[in-house]
Coordinates of C-alpha atoms in Angstrom, one line a residue:
X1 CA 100.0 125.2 83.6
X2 CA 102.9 127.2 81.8
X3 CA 105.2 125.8 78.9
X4 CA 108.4 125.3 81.4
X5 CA 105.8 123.7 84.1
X6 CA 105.0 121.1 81.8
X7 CA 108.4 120.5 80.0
X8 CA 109.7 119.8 83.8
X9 CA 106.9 117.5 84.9
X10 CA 107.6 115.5 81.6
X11 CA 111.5 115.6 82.1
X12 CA 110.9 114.6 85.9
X13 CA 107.9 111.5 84.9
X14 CA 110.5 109.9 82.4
X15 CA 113.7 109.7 84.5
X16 CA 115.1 106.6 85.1
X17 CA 114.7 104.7 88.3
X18 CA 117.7 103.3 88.9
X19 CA 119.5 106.2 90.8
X20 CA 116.7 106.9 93.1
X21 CA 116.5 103.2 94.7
X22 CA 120.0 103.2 96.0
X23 CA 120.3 104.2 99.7
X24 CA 121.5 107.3 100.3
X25 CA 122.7 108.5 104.0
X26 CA 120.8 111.6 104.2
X27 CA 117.2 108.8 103.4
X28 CA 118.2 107.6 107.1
X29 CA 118.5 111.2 108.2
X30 CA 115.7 112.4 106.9
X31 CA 114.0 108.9 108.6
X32 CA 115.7 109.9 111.6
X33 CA 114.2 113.1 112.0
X34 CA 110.4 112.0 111.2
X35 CA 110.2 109.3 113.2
X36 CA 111.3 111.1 115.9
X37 CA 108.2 113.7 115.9
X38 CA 106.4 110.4 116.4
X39 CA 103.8 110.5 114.0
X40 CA 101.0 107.8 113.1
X41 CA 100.4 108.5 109.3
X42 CA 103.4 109.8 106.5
X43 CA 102.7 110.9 103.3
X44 CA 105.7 111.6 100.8
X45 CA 105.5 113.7 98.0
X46 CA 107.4 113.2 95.1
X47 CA 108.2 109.3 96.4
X48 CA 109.8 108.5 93.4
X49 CA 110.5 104.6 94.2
X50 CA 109.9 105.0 98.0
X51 CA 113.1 104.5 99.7
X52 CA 112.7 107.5 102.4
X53 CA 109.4 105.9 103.1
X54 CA 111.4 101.9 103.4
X55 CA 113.7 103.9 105.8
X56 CA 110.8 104.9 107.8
X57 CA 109.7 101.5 107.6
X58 CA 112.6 99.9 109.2
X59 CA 112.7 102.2 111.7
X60 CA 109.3 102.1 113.0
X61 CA 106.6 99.6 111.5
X62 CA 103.7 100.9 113.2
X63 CA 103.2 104.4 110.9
X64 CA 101.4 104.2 107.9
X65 CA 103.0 105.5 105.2
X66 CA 101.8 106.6 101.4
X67 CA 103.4 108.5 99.2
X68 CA 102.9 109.8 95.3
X69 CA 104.7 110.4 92.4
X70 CA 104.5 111.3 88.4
X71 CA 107.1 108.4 87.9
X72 CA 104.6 105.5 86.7
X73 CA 108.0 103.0 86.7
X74 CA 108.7 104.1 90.1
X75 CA 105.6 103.7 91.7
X76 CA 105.5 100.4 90.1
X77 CA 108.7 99.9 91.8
X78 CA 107.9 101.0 94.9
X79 CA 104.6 99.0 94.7
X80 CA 106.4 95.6 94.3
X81 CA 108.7 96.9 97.1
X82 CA 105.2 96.9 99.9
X83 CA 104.5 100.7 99.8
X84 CA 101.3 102.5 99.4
X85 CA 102.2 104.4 96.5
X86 CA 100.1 106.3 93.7
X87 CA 100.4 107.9 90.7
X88 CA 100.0 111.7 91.1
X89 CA 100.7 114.8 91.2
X90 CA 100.3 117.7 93.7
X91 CA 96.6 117.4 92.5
X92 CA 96.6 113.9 94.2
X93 CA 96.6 115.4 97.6
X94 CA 93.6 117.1 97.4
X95 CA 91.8 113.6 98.1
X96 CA 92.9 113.8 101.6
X97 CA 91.3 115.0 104.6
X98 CA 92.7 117.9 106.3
X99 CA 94.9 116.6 109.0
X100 CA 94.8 113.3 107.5
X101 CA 98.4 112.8 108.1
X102 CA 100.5 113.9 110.9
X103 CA 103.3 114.6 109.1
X104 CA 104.0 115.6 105.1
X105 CA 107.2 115.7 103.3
X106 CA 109.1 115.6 100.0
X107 CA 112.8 115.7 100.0
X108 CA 114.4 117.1 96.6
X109 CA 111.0 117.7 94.5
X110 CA 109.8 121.5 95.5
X111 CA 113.2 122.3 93.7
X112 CA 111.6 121.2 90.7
X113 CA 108.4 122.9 90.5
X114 CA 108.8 126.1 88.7
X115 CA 105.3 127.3 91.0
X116 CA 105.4 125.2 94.3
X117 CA 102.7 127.3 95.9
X118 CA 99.8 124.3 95.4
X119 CA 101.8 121.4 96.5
X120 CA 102.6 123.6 99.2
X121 CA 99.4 124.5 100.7
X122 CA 97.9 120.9 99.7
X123 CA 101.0 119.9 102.4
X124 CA 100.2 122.1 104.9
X125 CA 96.4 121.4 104.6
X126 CA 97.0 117.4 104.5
X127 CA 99.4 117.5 107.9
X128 CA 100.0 120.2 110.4
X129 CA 104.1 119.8 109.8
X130 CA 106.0 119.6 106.9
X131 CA 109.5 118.2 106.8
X132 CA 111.2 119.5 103.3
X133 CA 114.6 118.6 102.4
X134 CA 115.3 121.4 99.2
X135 CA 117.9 123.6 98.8
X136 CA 118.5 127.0 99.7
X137 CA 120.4 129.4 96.7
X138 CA 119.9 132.9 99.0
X139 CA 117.2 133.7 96.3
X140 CA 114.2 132.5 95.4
X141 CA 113.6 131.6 91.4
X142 CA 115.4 129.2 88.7
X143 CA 119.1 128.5 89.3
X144 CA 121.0 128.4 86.0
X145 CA 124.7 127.9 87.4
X146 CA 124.8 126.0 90.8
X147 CA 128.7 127.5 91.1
X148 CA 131.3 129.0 88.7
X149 CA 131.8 126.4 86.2
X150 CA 128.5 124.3 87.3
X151 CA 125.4 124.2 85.2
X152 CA 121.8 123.4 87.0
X153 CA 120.0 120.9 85.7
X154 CA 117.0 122.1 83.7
X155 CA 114.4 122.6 86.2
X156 CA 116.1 123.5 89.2
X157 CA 114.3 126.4 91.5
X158 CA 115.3 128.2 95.0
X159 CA 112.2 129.2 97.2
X160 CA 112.0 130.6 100.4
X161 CA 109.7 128.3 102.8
X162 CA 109.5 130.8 105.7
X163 CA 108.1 133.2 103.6
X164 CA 105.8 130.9 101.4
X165 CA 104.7 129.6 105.1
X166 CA 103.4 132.4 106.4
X167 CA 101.3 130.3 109.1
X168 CA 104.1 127.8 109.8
X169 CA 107.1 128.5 112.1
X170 CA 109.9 127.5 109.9
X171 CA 113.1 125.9 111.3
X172 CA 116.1 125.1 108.4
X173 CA 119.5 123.6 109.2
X174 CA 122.0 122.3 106.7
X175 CA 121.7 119.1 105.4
X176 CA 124.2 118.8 102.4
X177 CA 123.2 115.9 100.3
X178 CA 126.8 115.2 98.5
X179 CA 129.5 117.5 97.4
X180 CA 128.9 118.8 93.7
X181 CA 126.1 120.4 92.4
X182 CA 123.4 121.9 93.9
X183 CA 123.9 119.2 97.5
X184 CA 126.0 121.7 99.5
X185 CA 122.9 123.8 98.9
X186 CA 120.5 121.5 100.9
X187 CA 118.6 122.5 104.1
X188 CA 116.2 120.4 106.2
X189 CA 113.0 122.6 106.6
X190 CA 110.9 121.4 109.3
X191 CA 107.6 124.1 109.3
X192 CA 104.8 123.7 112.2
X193 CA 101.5 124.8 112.0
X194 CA 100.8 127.9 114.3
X195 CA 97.8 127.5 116.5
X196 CA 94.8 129.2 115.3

């Protein structure tokens, strides 16, 4: 693991909860658009506290649902909140069957990995679609200004999922998560699994 790979898990693993257990209304279209593919099992990665995972929840009952995180306090959280939540990183996946899960997806986390290519492919070994909600910069790399006069935070990445999905048909719309920053920059990636 390089220097700037382990400065940004230990930013990331010490952040305060608090912002990421409000509801957002982009949680319940994210929800929106994985409960409509109809799945049985949902795994999130990067959970934080879970609240994509309560929106699925309250939309459909019946799906299980896990998810993991390097946030201790907000797996705890989440915990207390009825999830199945773990501790872990993009190593955690590799517990899991292939297949296991119908559907795999992370919203706002790939964008934080200065290498996303394992947490990638554990993904798209776990579940034969992936639903990632990251931003898009028109280049792939770390994003030091977001726009004239806006600084990225310091671990903030562009990657291009078609090409890192080379045996996934890639679909990405826009999905902008708020205004400022980096949200106008958000896409909704949804990648299937080509038949063998």
């Amino acid at each position: 693991m390089t220097s700037e790979a382990r400065a940004a898990r230990a930013y990331w693993a010490g952040r305060k909860v608090g912002a990421f257990s409000r509801r957002r209304g982009w949680s319940g279209q994210l929800a929106d658009r994985i409960v409509a593919f109809a799945p049985h099992k949902v795994f999130e990665f990067g959970c934080n506290v879970g609240r994509h995972l309560v929106e699925i929840r309250e939309r459909d009952p019946s799906i299980i649902l896990r998810g993991a995180d390097i946030n201790v306090a907000a797996v705890r959280e989440g915990c207390r909140n009825g999830l199945d939540l773990a501790v872990g990183d993009e190593t955690y996946m590799a517990r899991f069957a292939d297949d296991e899960f119908d559907v795999a997806f992370t919203s706002s986390v790939l964008d934080h990995i200065p290498d996303p290519i394992l947490a990638l492919r554990e993904m798209a070994r776990i579940a034969p679609m992936l639903v990632l909600l990251e931003p898009w910069m028109g280049y792939e790399g770390k994003v030091e200004w977001v726009s004239e006069g806006v600084r990225a935070n310091p671990y903030l990445y562009s990657w291009d999922y078609a090409a890192r999905l080379p045996d996934h048909d890639v679909t990405s719309e826009p999905l902008a998560l708020r205004p400022e920053g980096a949200g106008p920059y958000y896409q909704l990636h949804v990648a299937c699994r080509r038949s063998a």
